[in-house]
mmCIF file with all atom_site columns, C-alpha atoms in Angstrom:
data_model
loop_
_atom_site.group_PDB
_atom_site.id
_atom_site.type_symbol
_atom_site.label_atom_id
_atom_site.label_alt_id
_atom_site.label_comp_id
_atom_site.label_asym_id
_atom_site.label_entity_id
_atom_site.label_seq_id
_atom_site.pdbx_PDB_ins_code
_atom_site.Cartn_x
_atom_site.Cartn_y
_atom_site.Cartn_z
_atom_site.occupancy
_atom_site.B_iso_or_equiv
_atom_site.pdbx_formal_charge
_atom_site.auth_seq_id
_atom_site.auth_comp_id
_atom_site.auth_asym_id
_atom_site.auth_atom_id
_atom_site.pdbx_PDB_model_num
ATOM 1   C CA . MET A 1 1   ? -10.726 23.844  4.403   1.00 43.00 ? 1   MET A CA 1
ATOM 2   C CA . THR A 1 2   ? -12.650 21.436  2.178   1.00 47.00 ? 2   THR A CA 1
ATOM 3   C CA . ALA A 1 3   ? -12.848 17.802  3.295   1.00 53.00 ? 3   ALA A CA 1
ATOM 4   C CA . ARG A 1 4   ? -11.153 15.308  1.004   1.00 62.00 ? 4   ARG A CA 1
ATOM 5   C CA . VAL A 1 5   ? -13.676 13.033  -0.685  1.00 76.00 ? 5   VAL A CA 1
ATOM 6   C CA . GLY A 1 6   ? -12.929 9.417   -1.454  1.00 90.00 ? 6   GLY A CA 1
ATOM 7   C CA . LEU A 1 7   ? -14.472 6.190   -2.670  1.00 95.00 ? 7   LEU A CA 1
ATOM 8   C CA . SER A 1 8   ? -16.374 3.874   -0.335  1.00 95.00 ? 8   SER A CA 1
ATOM 9   C CA . PRO A 1 9   ? -14.633 0.654   0.792   1.00 95.00 ? 9   PRO A CA 1
ATOM 10  C CA . SER A 1 10  ? -16.702 -1.443  -1.636  1.00 96.00 ? 10  SER A CA 1
ATOM 11  C CA . GLU A 1 11  ? -16.015 0.947   -4.533  1.00 96.00 ? 11  GLU A CA 1
ATOM 12  C CA . LEU A 1 12  ? -12.277 0.922   -3.787  1.00 97.00 ? 12  LEU A CA 1
ATOM 13  C CA . ILE A 1 13  ? -12.146 -2.876  -3.560  1.00 97.00 ? 13  ILE A CA 1
ATOM 14  C CA . ASP A 1 14  ? -14.210 -3.231  -6.757  1.00 97.00 ? 14  ASP A CA 1
ATOM 15  C CA . LEU A 1 15  ? -11.840 -0.863  -8.572  1.00 97.00 ? 15  LEU A CA 1
ATOM 16  C CA . VAL A 1 16  ? -8.814  -2.894  -7.478  1.00 97.00 ? 16  VAL A CA 1
ATOM 17  C CA . HIS A 1 17  ? -10.496 -6.114  -8.688  1.00 97.00 ? 17  HIS A CA 1
ATOM 18  C CA . LYS A 1 18  ? -11.242 -4.516  -12.073 1.00 97.00 ? 18  LYS A CA 1
ATOM 19  C CA . THR A 1 19  ? -7.685  -3.225  -12.403 1.00 98.00 ? 19  THR A CA 1
ATOM 20  C CA . VAL A 1 20  ? -6.187  -6.632  -11.588 1.00 98.00 ? 20  VAL A CA 1
ATOM 21  C CA . ALA A 1 21  ? -8.528  -8.312  -14.102 1.00 98.00 ? 21  ALA A CA 1
ATOM 22  C CA . ASP A 1 22  ? -7.251  -5.972  -16.844 1.00 98.00 ? 22  ASP A CA 1
ATOM 23  C CA . ARG A 1 23  ? -3.766  -7.518  -16.970 1.00 97.00 ? 23  ARG A CA 1
ATOM 24  C CA . ASP A 1 24  ? -2.870  -5.545  -20.113 1.00 98.00 ? 24  ASP A CA 1
ATOM 25  C CA . SER A 1 25  ? -3.113  -2.323  -18.077 1.00 97.00 ? 25  SER A CA 1
ATOM 26  C CA . TRP A 1 26  ? -0.452  -3.288  -15.528 1.00 98.00 ? 26  TRP A CA 1
ATOM 27  C CA . GLU A 1 27  ? 1.493   -6.407  -16.544 1.00 98.00 ? 27  GLU A CA 1
ATOM 28  C CA . PRO A 1 28  ? 3.754   -4.615  -19.098 1.00 98.00 ? 28  PRO A CA 1
ATOM 29  C CA . HIS A 1 29  ? 4.942   -2.320  -16.272 1.00 98.00 ? 29  HIS A CA 1
ATOM 30  C CA . VAL A 1 30  ? 6.166   -5.045  -13.902 1.00 98.00 ? 30  VAL A CA 1
ATOM 31  C CA . ARG A 1 31  ? 9.832   -4.462  -13.057 1.00 97.00 ? 31  ARG A CA 1
ATOM 32  C CA . PHE A 1 32  ? 12.029  -5.465  -10.140 1.00 97.00 ? 32  PHE A CA 1
ATOM 33  C CA . ASP A 1 33  ? 14.777  -3.329  -8.641  1.00 95.00 ? 33  ASP A CA 1
ATOM 34  C CA . ALA A 1 34  ? 17.253  -4.841  -6.176  1.00 94.00 ? 34  ALA A CA 1
ATOM 35  C CA . GLY A 1 35  ? 17.978  -1.390  -4.725  1.00 91.00 ? 35  GLY A CA 1
ATOM 36  C CA . GLU A 1 36  ? 14.414  -0.386  -3.827  1.00 89.00 ? 36  GLU A CA 1
ATOM 37  C CA . ARG A 1 37  ? 10.805  -1.333  -4.267  1.00 91.00 ? 37  ARG A CA 1
ATOM 38  C CA . TYR A 1 38  ? 9.557   -0.462  -7.731  1.00 95.00 ? 38  TYR A CA 1
ATOM 39  C CA . CYS A 1 39  ? 6.257   1.365   -8.249  1.00 94.00 ? 39  CYS A CA 1
ATOM 40  C CA . TYR A 1 40  ? 4.380   2.558   -11.322 1.00 96.00 ? 40  TYR A CA 1
ATOM 41  C CA . LEU A 1 41  ? 1.355   4.876   -11.394 1.00 95.00 ? 41  LEU A CA 1
ATOM 42  C CA . LEU A 1 42  ? -1.448  3.218   -13.353 1.00 97.00 ? 42  LEU A CA 1
ATOM 43  C CA . ARG A 1 43  ? -4.193  5.819   -12.788 1.00 96.00 ? 43  ARG A CA 1
ATOM 44  C CA . SER A 1 44  ? -4.593  9.154   -11.029 1.00 94.00 ? 44  SER A CA 1
ATOM 45  C CA . ASP A 1 45  ? -7.629  11.421  -10.824 1.00 94.00 ? 45  ASP A CA 1
ATOM 46  C CA . ASP A 1 46  ? -9.500  13.461  -8.226  1.00 93.00 ? 46  ASP A CA 1
ATOM 47  C CA . LEU A 1 47  ? -10.845 10.351  -6.460  1.00 95.00 ? 47  LEU A CA 1
ATOM 48  C CA . VAL A 1 48  ? -8.146  7.700   -6.625  1.00 96.00 ? 48  VAL A CA 1
ATOM 49  C CA . ASP A 1 49  ? -4.526  6.774   -7.319  1.00 95.00 ? 49  ASP A CA 1
ATOM 50  C CA . ILE A 1 50  ? -3.819  3.216   -8.482  1.00 97.00 ? 50  ILE A CA 1
ATOM 51  C CA . TRP A 1 51  ? -0.267  1.901   -8.276  1.00 96.00 ? 51  TRP A CA 1
ATOM 52  C CA . LEU A 1 52  ? 1.594   -1.236  -9.286  1.00 97.00 ? 52  LEU A CA 1
ATOM 53  C CA . LEU A 1 53  ? 4.238   -2.206  -6.701  1.00 97.00 ? 53  LEU A CA 1
ATOM 54  C CA . THR A 1 54  ? 6.844   -4.951  -6.908  1.00 97.00 ? 54  THR A CA 1
ATOM 55  C CA . TRP A 1 55  ? 8.634   -6.519  -3.958  1.00 97.00 ? 55  TRP A CA 1
ATOM 56  C CA . LEU A 1 56  ? 11.767  -8.639  -4.039  1.00 97.00 ? 56  LEU A CA 1
ATOM 57  C CA . PRO A 1 57  ? 12.360  -10.871 -0.993  1.00 96.00 ? 57  PRO A CA 1
ATOM 58  C CA . GLY A 1 58  ? 13.410  -8.665  1.918   1.00 95.00 ? 58  GLY A CA 1
ATOM 59  C CA . GLN A 1 59  ? 11.951  -5.429  0.552   1.00 96.00 ? 59  GLN A CA 1
ATOM 60  C CA . ALA A 1 60  ? 9.721   -3.605  3.023   1.00 94.00 ? 60  ALA A CA 1
ATOM 61  C CA . THR A 1 61  ? 8.149   -0.383  4.169   1.00 93.00 ? 61  THR A CA 1
ATOM 62  C CA . THR A 1 62  ? 8.300   1.011   7.704   1.00 92.00 ? 62  THR A CA 1
ATOM 63  C CA . LEU A 1 63  ? 5.294   1.699   9.965   1.00 95.00 ? 63  LEU A CA 1
ATOM 64  C CA . HIS A 1 64  ? 3.258   4.406   8.232   1.00 96.00 ? 64  HIS A CA 1
ATOM 65  C CA . ASP A 1 65  ? -0.205  5.748   7.568   1.00 96.00 ? 65  ASP A CA 1
ATOM 66  C CA . HIS A 1 66  ? -1.652  7.045   4.306   1.00 95.00 ? 66  HIS A CA 1
ATOM 67  C CA . GLY A 1 67  ? -2.394  10.613  5.396   1.00 94.00 ? 67  GLY A CA 1
ATOM 68  C CA . GLY A 1 68  ? -6.155  10.119  5.652   1.00 95.00 ? 68  GLY A CA 1
ATOM 69  C CA . SER A 1 69  ? -6.525  8.073   2.455   1.00 96.00 ? 69  SER A CA 1
ATOM 70  C CA . ALA A 1 70  ? -8.193  4.679   2.547   1.00 97.00 ? 70  ALA A CA 1
ATOM 71  C CA . ALA A 1 71  ? -6.363  1.936   0.680   1.00 97.00 ? 71  ALA A CA 1
ATOM 72  C CA . ALA A 1 72  ? -7.054  -1.411  -0.928  1.00 97.00 ? 72  ALA A CA 1
ATOM 73  C CA . LEU A 1 73  ? -4.300  -3.740  -2.042  1.00 96.00 ? 73  LEU A CA 1
ATOM 74  C CA . HIS A 1 74  ? -4.471  -6.906  -4.094  1.00 97.00 ? 74  HIS A CA 1
ATOM 75  C CA . VAL A 1 75  ? -1.564  -9.335  -4.277  1.00 97.00 ? 75  VAL A CA 1
ATOM 76  C CA . VAL A 1 76  ? -1.301  -10.781 -7.778  1.00 97.00 ? 76  VAL A CA 1
ATOM 77  C CA . GLN A 1 77  ? 1.960   -12.720 -7.382  1.00 96.00 ? 77  GLN A CA 1
ATOM 78  C CA . GLY A 1 78  ? 3.882   -14.009 -4.389  1.00 96.00 ? 78  GLY A CA 1
ATOM 79  C CA . SER A 1 79  ? 2.685   -13.019 -0.925  1.00 96.00 ? 79  SER A CA 1
ATOM 80  C CA . LEU A 1 80  ? 3.162   -10.075 1.393   1.00 97.00 ? 80  LEU A CA 1
ATOM 81  C CA . HIS A 1 81  ? 3.240   -9.821  5.148   1.00 96.00 ? 81  HIS A CA 1
ATOM 82  C CA . GLU A 1 82  ? 1.535   -6.948  6.949   1.00 96.00 ? 82  GLU A CA 1
ATOM 83  C CA . ASP A 1 83  ? 2.006   -5.708  10.485  1.00 96.00 ? 83  ASP A CA 1
ATOM 84  C CA . HIS A 1 84  ? -1.040  -3.647  11.422  1.00 95.00 ? 84  HIS A CA 1
ATOM 85  C CA . ALA A 1 85  ? -0.492  -1.408  14.474  1.00 96.00 ? 85  ALA A CA 1
ATOM 86  C CA . ASP A 1 86  ? -3.034  0.199   16.772  1.00 94.00 ? 86  ASP A CA 1
ATOM 87  C CA . ARG A 1 87  ? -2.276  3.542   18.446  1.00 89.00 ? 87  ARG A CA 1
ATOM 88  C CA . LEU A 1 88  ? -0.989  1.744   21.560  1.00 93.00 ? 88  LEU A CA 1
ATOM 89  C CA . GLY A 1 89  ? 1.630   0.001   19.406  1.00 91.00 ? 89  GLY A CA 1
ATOM 90  C CA . HIS A 1 90  ? 0.056   -3.454  19.497  1.00 94.00 ? 90  HIS A CA 1
ATOM 91  C CA . ILE A 1 91  ? 0.791   -5.352  16.287  1.00 94.00 ? 91  ILE A CA 1
ATOM 92  C CA . GLU A 1 92  ? -1.439  -7.804  14.429  1.00 95.00 ? 92  GLU A CA 1
ATOM 93  C CA . ASN A 1 93  ? 0.199   -9.849  11.666  1.00 95.00 ? 93  ASN A CA 1
ATOM 94  C CA . HIS A 1 94  ? -1.521  -10.717 8.393   1.00 93.00 ? 94  HIS A CA 1
ATOM 95  C CA . GLU A 1 95  ? -0.347  -12.737 5.435   1.00 95.00 ? 95  GLU A CA 1
ATOM 96  C CA . ILE A 1 96  ? -1.707  -11.389 2.144   1.00 96.00 ? 96  ILE A CA 1
ATOM 97  C CA . ASN A 1 97  ? -1.658  -14.170 -0.448  1.00 95.00 ? 97  ASN A CA 1
ATOM 98  C CA . PRO A 1 98  ? -2.233  -14.158 -4.224  1.00 95.00 ? 98  PRO A CA 1
ATOM 99  C CA . GLY A 1 99  ? -5.825  -13.186 -4.935  1.00 94.00 ? 99  GLY A CA 1
ATOM 100 C CA . ASP A 1 100 ? -6.331  -11.590 -1.518  1.00 93.00 ? 100 ASP A CA 1
ATOM 101 C CA . VAL A 1 101 ? -7.647  -8.046  -1.334  1.00 94.00 ? 101 VAL A CA 1
ATOM 102 C CA . HIS A 1 102 ? -6.911  -6.123  1.846   1.00 93.00 ? 102 HIS A CA 1
ATOM 103 C CA . TRP A 1 103 ? -8.723  -2.865  2.727   1.00 95.00 ? 103 TRP A CA 1
ATOM 104 C CA . LEU A 1 104 ? -7.205  -0.265  5.061   1.00 96.00 ? 104 LEU A CA 1
ATOM 105 C CA . ALA A 1 105 ? -9.166  2.451   6.836   1.00 96.00 ? 105 ALA A CA 1
ATOM 106 C CA . PRO A 1 106 ? -7.994  6.067   6.426   1.00 95.00 ? 106 PRO A CA 1
ATOM 107 C CA . ASP A 1 107 ? -6.450  6.038   9.925   1.00 94.00 ? 107 ASP A CA 1
ATOM 108 C CA . ALA A 1 108 ? -4.668  2.659   9.585   1.00 96.00 ? 108 ALA A CA 1
ATOM 109 C CA . VAL A 1 109 ? -0.976  2.332   10.453  1.00 97.00 ? 109 VAL A CA 1
ATOM 110 C CA . HIS A 1 110 ? 0.902   -0.607  8.961   1.00 96.00 ? 110 HIS A CA 1
ATOM 111 C CA . ASP A 1 111 ? 4.117   -2.028  7.597   1.00 95.00 ? 111 ASP A CA 1
ATOM 112 C CA . VAL A 1 112 ? 4.269   -4.277  4.525   1.00 96.00 ? 112 VAL A CA 1
ATOM 113 C CA . TYR A 1 113 ? 7.095   -6.563  3.477   1.00 96.00 ? 113 TYR A CA 1
ATOM 114 C CA . ASN A 1 114 ? 8.004   -9.557  1.369   1.00 96.00 ? 114 ASN A CA 1
ATOM 115 C CA . CYS A 1 115 ? 9.601   -12.166 3.597   1.00 93.00 ? 115 CYS A CA 1
ATOM 116 C CA . HIS A 1 116 ? 9.198   -14.990 1.070   1.00 88.00 ? 116 HIS A CA 1
ATOM 117 C CA . ASP A 1 117 ? 10.565  -16.166 -2.212  1.00 90.00 ? 117 ASP A CA 1
ATOM 118 C CA . PRO A 1 118 ? 9.438   -15.495 -4.993  1.00 92.00 ? 118 PRO A CA 1
ATOM 119 C CA . ALA A 1 119 ? 9.100   -11.815 -5.722  1.00 96.00 ? 119 ALA A CA 1
ATOM 120 C CA . ALA A 1 120 ? 5.668   -10.294 -5.131  1.00 97.00 ? 120 ALA A CA 1
ATOM 121 C CA . VAL A 1 121 ? 3.512   -8.015  -7.250  1.00 98.00 ? 121 VAL A CA 1
ATOM 122 C CA . SER A 1 122 ? 0.630   -5.985  -5.831  1.00 97.00 ? 122 SER A CA 1
ATOM 123 C CA . ILE A 1 123 ? -1.886  -3.398  -7.005  1.00 98.00 ? 123 ILE A CA 1
ATOM 124 C CA . HIS A 1 124 ? -2.711  -0.605  -4.512  1.00 97.00 ? 124 HIS A CA 1
ATOM 125 C CA . ALA A 1 125 ? -5.501  1.966   -4.727  1.00 97.00 ? 125 ALA A CA 1
ATOM 126 C CA . TYR A 1 126 ? -5.680  5.040   -2.498  1.00 96.00 ? 126 TYR A CA 1
ATOM 127 C CA . SER A 1 127 ? -8.757  7.206   -2.134  1.00 97.00 ? 127 SER A CA 1
ATOM 128 C CA . PRO A 1 128 ? -8.686  10.103  -1.906  1.00 96.00 ? 128 PRO A CA 1
ATOM 129 C CA . PRO A 1 129 ? -5.311  10.194  -3.686  1.00 95.00 ? 129 PRO A CA 1
ATOM 130 C CA . LEU A 1 130 ? -2.230  10.184  -1.482  1.00 92.00 ? 130 LEU A CA 1
ATOM 131 C CA . ALA A 1 131 ? -1.078  13.596  -0.325  1.00 93.00 ? 131 ALA A CA 1
ATOM 132 C CA . SER A 1 132 ? 1.063   12.729  2.713   1.00 93.00 ? 132 SER A CA 1
ATOM 133 C CA . MET A 1 133 ? 2.272   9.886   4.884   1.00 94.00 ? 133 MET A CA 1
ATOM 134 C CA . THR A 1 134 ? 3.307   9.841   8.532   1.00 95.00 ? 134 THR A CA 1
ATOM 135 C CA . PHE A 1 135 ? 5.955   7.376   9.691   1.00 95.00 ? 135 PHE A CA 1
ATOM 136 C CA . TYR A 1 136 ? 5.934   5.878   13.189  1.00 96.00 ? 136 TYR A CA 1
ATOM 137 C CA . ARG A 1 137 ? 7.993   3.911   15.669  1.00 95.00 ? 137 ARG A CA 1
ATOM 138 C CA . ARG A 1 138 ? 6.799   1.907   18.625  1.00 93.00 ? 138 ARG A CA 1
ATOM 139 C CA . GLY A 1 139 ? 7.569   3.672   21.894  1.00 92.00 ? 139 GLY A CA 1
ATOM 140 C CA . PRO A 1 140 ? 6.826   2.932   25.552  1.00 92.00 ? 140 PRO A CA 1
ATOM 141 C CA . GLY A 1 141 ? 3.525   4.844   25.367  1.00 91.00 ? 141 GLY A CA 1
ATOM 142 C CA . GLY A 1 142 ? 2.423   3.480   21.997  1.00 93.00 ? 142 GLY A CA 1
ATOM 143 C CA . LEU A 1 143 ? 3.024   4.704   18.476  1.00 95.00 ? 143 LEU A CA 1
ATOM 144 C CA . GLU A 1 144 ? 5.202   7.795   18.124  1.00 96.00 ? 144 GLU A CA 1
ATOM 145 C CA . ALA A 1 145 ? 5.121   9.844   14.939  1.00 96.00 ? 145 ALA A CA 1
ATOM 146 C CA . ILE A 1 146 ? 8.623   10.273  13.506  1.00 95.00 ? 146 ILE A CA 1
ATOM 147 C CA . ARG A 1 147 ? 7.787   12.586  10.637  1.00 94.00 ? 147 ARG A CA 1
ATOM 148 C CA . THR A 1 148 ? 5.161   13.455  8.069   1.00 94.00 ? 148 THR A CA 1
ATOM 149 C CA . VAL A 1 149 ? 6.130   13.832  4.439   1.00 92.00 ? 149 VAL A CA 1
ATOM 150 C CA . PRO A 1 150 ? 4.154   15.107  1.468   1.00 90.00 ? 150 PRO A CA 1
ATOM 151 C CA . THR A 1 151 ? 4.074   12.419  -1.184  1.00 79.00 ? 151 THR A CA 1
ATOM 152 C CA . ARG A 1 152 ? 2.303   11.241  -4.288  1.00 69.00 ? 152 ARG A CA 1
ATOM 153 C CA . GLU A 1 153 ? 4.058   7.847   -4.177  1.00 65.00 ? 153 GLU A CA 1
ATOM 154 C CA . PRO A 1 154 ? 2.742   4.806   -2.340  1.00 65.00 ? 154 PRO A CA 1
ATOM 155 C CA . GLU A 1 155 ? 4.663   3.331   0.519   1.00 58.00 ? 155 GLU A CA 1
ATOM 156 C CA . ALA A 1 156 ? 7.257   6.114   0.383   1.00 57.00 ? 156 ALA A CA 1
ATOM 157 C CA . ASP A 1 157 ? 10.089  5.518   2.816   1.00 56.00 ? 157 ASP A CA 1
ATOM 158 C CA . LEU A 1 158 ? 12.094  7.716   5.153   1.00 42.00 ? 158 LEU A CA 1
#
């Protein structure tokens, strides 16, 4: 089996910065959906997927990984809250504010949500492109995998 190749952390972060700076490439696609988080694929190739995501107050993911893909996310409007979990189930909380770029290692497990008003908009890049995600719950012995799903969408949910 061939190893999946991806961008370095600095390349991924630089690409997110460049995408955010090119407002004409993503701003026309901003939409909000009260029923579920909205996402729009901005770019996809052999090295990276770049997605626009929108978050109304209360919209969230569940604990998940990115199937071996590294990720970088940039909040362009509003703010997002992240719970980052280690394999023992310990949680670290991070607030991701407008202008912040957050990088996630390929083995990271996290949950992202908008617990504020107003709505939030973020740009996410995944490298190599997303192929699967595993969802987790916190158990007495640490994180427990619930299920793995093939996906091409960011922050897919159960």
